[in-house]
Tab-separated table of C-alpha atoms and ligand atoms in Angstrom:
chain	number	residue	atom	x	y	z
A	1	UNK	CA	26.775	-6.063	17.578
A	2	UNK	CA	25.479	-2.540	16.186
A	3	UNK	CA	26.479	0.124	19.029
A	4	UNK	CA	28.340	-1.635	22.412
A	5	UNK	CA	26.896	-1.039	25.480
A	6	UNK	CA	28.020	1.670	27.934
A	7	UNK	CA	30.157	0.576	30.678
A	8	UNK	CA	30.671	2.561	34.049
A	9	UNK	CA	32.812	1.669	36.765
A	10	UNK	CA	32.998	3.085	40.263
A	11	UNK	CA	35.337	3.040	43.372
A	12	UNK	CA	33.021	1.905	45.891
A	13	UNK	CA	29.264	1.369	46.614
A	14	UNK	CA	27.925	4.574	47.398
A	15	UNK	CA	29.477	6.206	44.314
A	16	UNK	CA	27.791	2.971	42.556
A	17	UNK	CA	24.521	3.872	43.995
A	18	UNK	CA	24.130	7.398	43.326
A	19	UNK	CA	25.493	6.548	39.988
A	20	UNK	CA	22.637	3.778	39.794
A	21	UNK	CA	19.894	6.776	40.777
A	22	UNK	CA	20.768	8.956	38.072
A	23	UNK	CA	20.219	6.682	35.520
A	24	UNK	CA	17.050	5.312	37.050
A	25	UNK	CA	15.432	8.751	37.891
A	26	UNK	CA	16.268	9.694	34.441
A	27	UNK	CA	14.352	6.576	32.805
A	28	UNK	CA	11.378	7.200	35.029
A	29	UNK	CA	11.465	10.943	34.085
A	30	UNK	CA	11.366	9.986	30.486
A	31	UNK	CA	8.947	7.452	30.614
A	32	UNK	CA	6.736	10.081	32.990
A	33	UNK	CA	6.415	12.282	29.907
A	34	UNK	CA	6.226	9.482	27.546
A	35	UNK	CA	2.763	7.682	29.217
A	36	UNK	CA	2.741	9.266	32.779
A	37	UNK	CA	3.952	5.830	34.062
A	38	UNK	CA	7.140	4.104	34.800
A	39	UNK	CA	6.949	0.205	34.270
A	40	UNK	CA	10.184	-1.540	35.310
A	41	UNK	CA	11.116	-5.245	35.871
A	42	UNK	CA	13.616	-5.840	38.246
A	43	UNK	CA	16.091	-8.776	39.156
A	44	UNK	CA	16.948	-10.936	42.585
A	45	UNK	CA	20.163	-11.493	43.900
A	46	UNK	CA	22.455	-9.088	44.466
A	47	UNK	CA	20.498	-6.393	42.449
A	48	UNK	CA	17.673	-5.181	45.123
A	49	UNK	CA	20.408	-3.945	47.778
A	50	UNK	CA	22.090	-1.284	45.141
A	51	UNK	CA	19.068	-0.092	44.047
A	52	UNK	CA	17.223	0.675	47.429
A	53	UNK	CA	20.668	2.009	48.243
A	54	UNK	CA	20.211	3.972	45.227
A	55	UNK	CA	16.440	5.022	45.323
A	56	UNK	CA	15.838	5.860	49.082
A	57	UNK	CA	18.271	8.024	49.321
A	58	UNK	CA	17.262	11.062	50.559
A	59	UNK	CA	16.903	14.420	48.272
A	60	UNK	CA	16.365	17.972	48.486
A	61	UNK	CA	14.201	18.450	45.432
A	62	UNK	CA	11.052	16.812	44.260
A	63	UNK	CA	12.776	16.447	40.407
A	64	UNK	CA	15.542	14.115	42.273
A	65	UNK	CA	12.817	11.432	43.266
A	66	UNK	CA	11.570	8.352	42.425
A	67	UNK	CA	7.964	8.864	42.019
A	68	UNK	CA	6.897	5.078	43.323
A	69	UNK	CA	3.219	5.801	43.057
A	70	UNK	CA	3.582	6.168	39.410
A	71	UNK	CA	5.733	2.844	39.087
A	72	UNK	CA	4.729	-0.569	38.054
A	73	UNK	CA	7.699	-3.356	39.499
A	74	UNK	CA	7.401	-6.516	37.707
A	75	UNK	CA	10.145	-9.565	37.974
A	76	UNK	CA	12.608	-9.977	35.531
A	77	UNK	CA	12.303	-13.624	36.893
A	78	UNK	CA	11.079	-15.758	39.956
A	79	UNK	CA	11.751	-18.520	41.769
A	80	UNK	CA	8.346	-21.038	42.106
A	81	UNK	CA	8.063	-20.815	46.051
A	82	UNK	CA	5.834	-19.096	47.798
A	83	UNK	CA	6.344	-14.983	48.492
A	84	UNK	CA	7.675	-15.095	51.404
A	85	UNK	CA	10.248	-18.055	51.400
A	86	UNK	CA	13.760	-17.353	51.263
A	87	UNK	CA	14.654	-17.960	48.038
A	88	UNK	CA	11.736	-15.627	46.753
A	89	UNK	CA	12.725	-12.546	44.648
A	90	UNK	CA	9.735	-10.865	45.716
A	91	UNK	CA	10.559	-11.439	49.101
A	92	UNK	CA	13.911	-9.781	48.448
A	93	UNK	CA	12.907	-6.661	46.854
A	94	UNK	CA	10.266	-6.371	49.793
A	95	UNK	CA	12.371	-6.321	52.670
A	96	UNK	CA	15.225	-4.609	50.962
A	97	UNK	CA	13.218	-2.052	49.139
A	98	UNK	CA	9.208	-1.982	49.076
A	99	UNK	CA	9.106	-2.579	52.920
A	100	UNK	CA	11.537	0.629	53.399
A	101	UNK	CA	9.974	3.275	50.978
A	102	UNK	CA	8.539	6.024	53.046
A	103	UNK	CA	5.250	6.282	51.214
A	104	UNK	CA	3.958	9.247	52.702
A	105	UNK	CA	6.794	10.625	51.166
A	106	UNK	CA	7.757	8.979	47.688
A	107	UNK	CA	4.061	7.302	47.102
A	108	UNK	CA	3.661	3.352	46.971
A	109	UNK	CA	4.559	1.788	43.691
A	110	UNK	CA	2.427	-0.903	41.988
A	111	UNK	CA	4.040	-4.227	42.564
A	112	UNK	CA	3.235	-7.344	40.420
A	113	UNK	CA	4.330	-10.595	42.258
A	114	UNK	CA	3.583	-14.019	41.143
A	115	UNK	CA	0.370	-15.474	41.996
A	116	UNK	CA	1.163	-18.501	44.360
A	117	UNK	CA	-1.755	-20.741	43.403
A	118	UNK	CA	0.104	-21.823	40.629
A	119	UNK	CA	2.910	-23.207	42.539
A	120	UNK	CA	2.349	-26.655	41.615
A	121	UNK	CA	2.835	-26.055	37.906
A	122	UNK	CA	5.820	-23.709	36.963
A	123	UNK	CA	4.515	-23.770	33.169
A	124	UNK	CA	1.054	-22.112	34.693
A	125	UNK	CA	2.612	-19.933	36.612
A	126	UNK	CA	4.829	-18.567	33.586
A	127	UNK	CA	1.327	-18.253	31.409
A	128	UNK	CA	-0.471	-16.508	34.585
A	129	UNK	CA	2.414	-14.496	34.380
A	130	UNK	CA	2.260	-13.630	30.637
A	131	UNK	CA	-1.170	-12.902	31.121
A	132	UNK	CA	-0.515	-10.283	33.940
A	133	UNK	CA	2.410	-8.730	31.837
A	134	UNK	CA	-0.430	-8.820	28.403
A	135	UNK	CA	-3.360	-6.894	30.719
A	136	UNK	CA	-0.688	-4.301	31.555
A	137	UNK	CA	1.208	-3.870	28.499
A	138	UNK	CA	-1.791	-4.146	26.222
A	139	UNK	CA	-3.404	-7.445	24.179
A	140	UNK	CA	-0.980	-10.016	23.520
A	141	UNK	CA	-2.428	-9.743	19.830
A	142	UNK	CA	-2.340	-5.975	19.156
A	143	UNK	CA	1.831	-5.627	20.811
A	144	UNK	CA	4.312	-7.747	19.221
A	145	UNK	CA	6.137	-7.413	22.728
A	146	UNK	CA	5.751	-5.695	26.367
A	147	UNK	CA	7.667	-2.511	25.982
A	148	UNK	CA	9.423	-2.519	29.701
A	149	UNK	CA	10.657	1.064	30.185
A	150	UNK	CA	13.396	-0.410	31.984
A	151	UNK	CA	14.925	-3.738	32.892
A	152	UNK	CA	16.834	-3.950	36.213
A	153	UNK	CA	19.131	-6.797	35.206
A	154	UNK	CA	21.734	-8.964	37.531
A	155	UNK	CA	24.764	-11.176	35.723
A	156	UNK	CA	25.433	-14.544	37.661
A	157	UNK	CA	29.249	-15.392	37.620
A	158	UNK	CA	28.258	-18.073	35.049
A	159	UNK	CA	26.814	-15.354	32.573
A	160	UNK	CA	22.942	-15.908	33.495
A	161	UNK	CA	20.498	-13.400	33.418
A	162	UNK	CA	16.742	-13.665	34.489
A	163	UNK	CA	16.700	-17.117	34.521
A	164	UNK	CA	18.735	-17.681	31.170
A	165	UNK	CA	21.000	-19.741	31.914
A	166	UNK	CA	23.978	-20.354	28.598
A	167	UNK	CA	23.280	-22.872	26.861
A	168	UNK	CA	19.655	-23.451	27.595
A	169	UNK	CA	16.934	-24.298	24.963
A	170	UNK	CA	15.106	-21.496	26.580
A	171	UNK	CA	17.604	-19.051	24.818
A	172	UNK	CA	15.974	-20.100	21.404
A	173	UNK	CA	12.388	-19.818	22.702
A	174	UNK	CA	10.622	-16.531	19.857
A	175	UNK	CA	7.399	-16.373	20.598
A	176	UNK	CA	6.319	-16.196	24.369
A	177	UNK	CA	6.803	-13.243	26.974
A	178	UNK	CA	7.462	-15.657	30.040
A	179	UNK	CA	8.832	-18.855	30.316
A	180	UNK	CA	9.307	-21.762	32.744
A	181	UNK	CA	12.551	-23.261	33.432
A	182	UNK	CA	12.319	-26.888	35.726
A	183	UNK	CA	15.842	-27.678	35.284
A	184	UNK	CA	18.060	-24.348	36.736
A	185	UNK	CA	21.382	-25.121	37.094
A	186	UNK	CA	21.572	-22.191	40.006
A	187	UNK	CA	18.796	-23.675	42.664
A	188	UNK	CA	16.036	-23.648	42.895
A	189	UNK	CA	15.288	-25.568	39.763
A	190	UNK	CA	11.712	-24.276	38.831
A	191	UNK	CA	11.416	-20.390	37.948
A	192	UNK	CA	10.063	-18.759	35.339
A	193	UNK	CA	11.736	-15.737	33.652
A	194	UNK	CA	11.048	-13.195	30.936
A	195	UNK	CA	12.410	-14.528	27.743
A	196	UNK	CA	15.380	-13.063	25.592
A	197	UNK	CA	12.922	-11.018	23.171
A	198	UNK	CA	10.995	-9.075	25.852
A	199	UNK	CA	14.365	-8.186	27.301
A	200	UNK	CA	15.324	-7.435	24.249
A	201	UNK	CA	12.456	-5.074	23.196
A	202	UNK	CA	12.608	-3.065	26.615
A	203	UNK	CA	13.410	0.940	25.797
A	204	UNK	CA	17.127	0.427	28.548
A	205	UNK	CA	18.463	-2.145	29.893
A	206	UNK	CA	20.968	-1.633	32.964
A	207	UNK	CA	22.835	-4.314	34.086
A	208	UNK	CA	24.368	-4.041	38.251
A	209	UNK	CA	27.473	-6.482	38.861
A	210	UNK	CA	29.691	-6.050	41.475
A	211	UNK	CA	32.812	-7.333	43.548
A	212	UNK	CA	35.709	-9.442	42.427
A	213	UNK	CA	33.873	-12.751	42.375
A	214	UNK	CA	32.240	-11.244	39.349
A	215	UNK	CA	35.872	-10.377	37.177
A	216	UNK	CA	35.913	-13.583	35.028
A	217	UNK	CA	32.738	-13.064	33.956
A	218	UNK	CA	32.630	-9.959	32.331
A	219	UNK	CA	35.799	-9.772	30.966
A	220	UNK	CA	34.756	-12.914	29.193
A	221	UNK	CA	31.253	-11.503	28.219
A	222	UNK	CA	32.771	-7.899	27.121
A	223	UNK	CA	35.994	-8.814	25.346
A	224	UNK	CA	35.355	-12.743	24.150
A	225	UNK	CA	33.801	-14.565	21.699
A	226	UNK	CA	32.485	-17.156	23.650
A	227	UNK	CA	31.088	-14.287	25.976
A	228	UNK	CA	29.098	-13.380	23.291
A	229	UNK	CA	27.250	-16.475	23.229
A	230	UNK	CA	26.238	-16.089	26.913
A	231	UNK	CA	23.197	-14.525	28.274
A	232	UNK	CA	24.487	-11.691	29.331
A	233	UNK	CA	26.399	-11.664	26.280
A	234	UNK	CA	23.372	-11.869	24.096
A	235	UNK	CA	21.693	-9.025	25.600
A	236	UNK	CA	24.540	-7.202	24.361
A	237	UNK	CA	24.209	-8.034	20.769
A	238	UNK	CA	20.797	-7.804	20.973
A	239	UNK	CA	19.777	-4.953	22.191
A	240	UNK	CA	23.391	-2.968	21.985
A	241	UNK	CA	23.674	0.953	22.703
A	242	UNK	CA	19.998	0.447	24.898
A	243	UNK	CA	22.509	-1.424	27.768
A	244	UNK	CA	24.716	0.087	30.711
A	245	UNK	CA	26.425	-1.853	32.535
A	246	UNK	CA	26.785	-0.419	36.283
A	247	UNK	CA	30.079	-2.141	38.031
A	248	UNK	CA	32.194	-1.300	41.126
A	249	UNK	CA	36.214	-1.671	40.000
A	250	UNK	CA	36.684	-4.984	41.731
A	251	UNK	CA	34.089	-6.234	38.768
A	252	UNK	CA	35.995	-4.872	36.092
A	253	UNK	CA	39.640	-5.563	37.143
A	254	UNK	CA	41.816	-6.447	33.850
A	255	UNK	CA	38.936	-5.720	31.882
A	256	UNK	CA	40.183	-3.591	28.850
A	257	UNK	CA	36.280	-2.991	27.491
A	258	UNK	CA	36.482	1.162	27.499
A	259	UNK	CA	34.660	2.600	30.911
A	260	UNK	CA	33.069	5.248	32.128
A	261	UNK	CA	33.011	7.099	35.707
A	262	UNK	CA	30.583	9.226	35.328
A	263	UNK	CA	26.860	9.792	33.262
B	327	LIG	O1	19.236	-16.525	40.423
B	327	LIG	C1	19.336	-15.344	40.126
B	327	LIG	O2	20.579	-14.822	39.886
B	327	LIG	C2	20.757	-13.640	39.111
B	327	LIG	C3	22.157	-13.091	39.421
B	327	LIG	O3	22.268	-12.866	40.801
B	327	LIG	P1	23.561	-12.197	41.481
B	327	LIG	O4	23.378	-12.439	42.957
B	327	LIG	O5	24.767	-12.892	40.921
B	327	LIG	O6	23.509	-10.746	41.159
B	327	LIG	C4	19.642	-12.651	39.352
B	327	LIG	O7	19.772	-11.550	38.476
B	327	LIG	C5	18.295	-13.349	39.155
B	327	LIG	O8	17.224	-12.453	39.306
B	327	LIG	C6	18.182	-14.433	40.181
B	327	LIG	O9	16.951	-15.131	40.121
């Protein structure tokens, strides 16, 4: 690994989530004056709650808010059922988040689901995907990789993140931005996910894990070996001093990694 990642810690949820808005509003400010937009990808699971925790917050200045009509949201990964079943990521962020933004107020981002026609063939709906992600980020052939401004990611208690699960062939894959995965361990079985270069190649990376169920998992992915060799683990190496990790202290009990409580 060249520089670790940053670790923070925090007592409970709201100190997590104002802790979580800092850092955000601070990546879309810099990518505001970088190319007047803020393209993000976020993550399901337990992710979506923290951050609309995080982001709808209310504020007294106009500098202390996220600017959603100036964000794209793209998914780190996605389940292949339709928007609005259960086990939808989309559908998640929606009724945590995008349903509860004010817009009047903080603008309506830019959202980039899945197209559902495709739902019959994950490997088409990975490719549709690619191709959304290549009209957005610029021809496939001109940029080696999308250039996210910021990946939203979640850790599974296994060490998965997008829809990397360890040990999958999909961890070797080099060349394309999105993948399809038939066989997830974590149901459902067919997803498709960004693969480990693009989340590599993003300008940050923040990582949200919290509660105890989650304490294995990175003590074994910040202080092991093996954890290393893990998703999670890999973004780590791979993209180093570019992660944070944002945890409550249940997550990080008898962790010895160095933390943080503040930014
Ligand atoms: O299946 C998934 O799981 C991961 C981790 O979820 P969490 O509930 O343990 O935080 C999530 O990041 C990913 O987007 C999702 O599809």
């Amino acid at each position: 690994m060249g520089k670790p990642p940053t670790l923070y810690s925090f007592g409970d949820a709201s100190e997590l989530a104002s802790a979580v808005r800092k850092y955000v509003l601070s990546q879309q400010h810099a990518a505001l004056e970088r190319h007047g937009v803020f393209r993000v990808g976020v993550s399901g699971g337990s992710l979506p709650k923290t951050l609309a925790q995080a982001l709808l917050a209310k504020s007294s200045s106009d500098d202390d808010k996220a600017q959603f009509s100036k964000w794209e949201i793209f998914f780190c990964d996605e389940r292949c059922v339709p928007l609005n079943h259960e086990d939808s990521n989309y559908k998640l962020l929606k009724e945590e988040l995008l349903d509860k933004i004010p817009t009047e107020e903080f603008g309506q981002p830019k959202v980039f689901p899945v197209d559902e026609k495709y739902l019959d063939d994950v490997q088409e709906m990975a490719d549709q995907y690619e191709k959304t992600l290549v009209s957005t980020f610029a021809a496939r052939d001109s940029v080696k990789l999308p250039l996210f401004d910021l990946l939203l990611l979640g850790c599974g208690p296994d060490g998965h993140t997008c829809s990397l699960f360890p040990g999958h062939p999909l961890l070797r894959e080099s060349d394309a931005w999105c993948l399809s995965i038939s066989d997830s361990p974590k149901p459902p079985p067919k997803r498709i996910t960004l693969s480990l270069p693009v989340v590599l190649h993003a300008s940050k990376i923040a990582f949200i894990a919290t509660g105890a169920g989650k304490k294995e998992i990175l003590k074994q992915i910040l202080e092991s070996e093996d954890g290393r060799a893990l998703p999670c683990g890999l973004v780590n190496e791979g993209a180093g001093d570019k992660v944070s990790w944002f945890t409550d202290h249940a997550a990080v009990e008898g962790v010895s990694f160095p933390r943080r409580s503040s930014l």
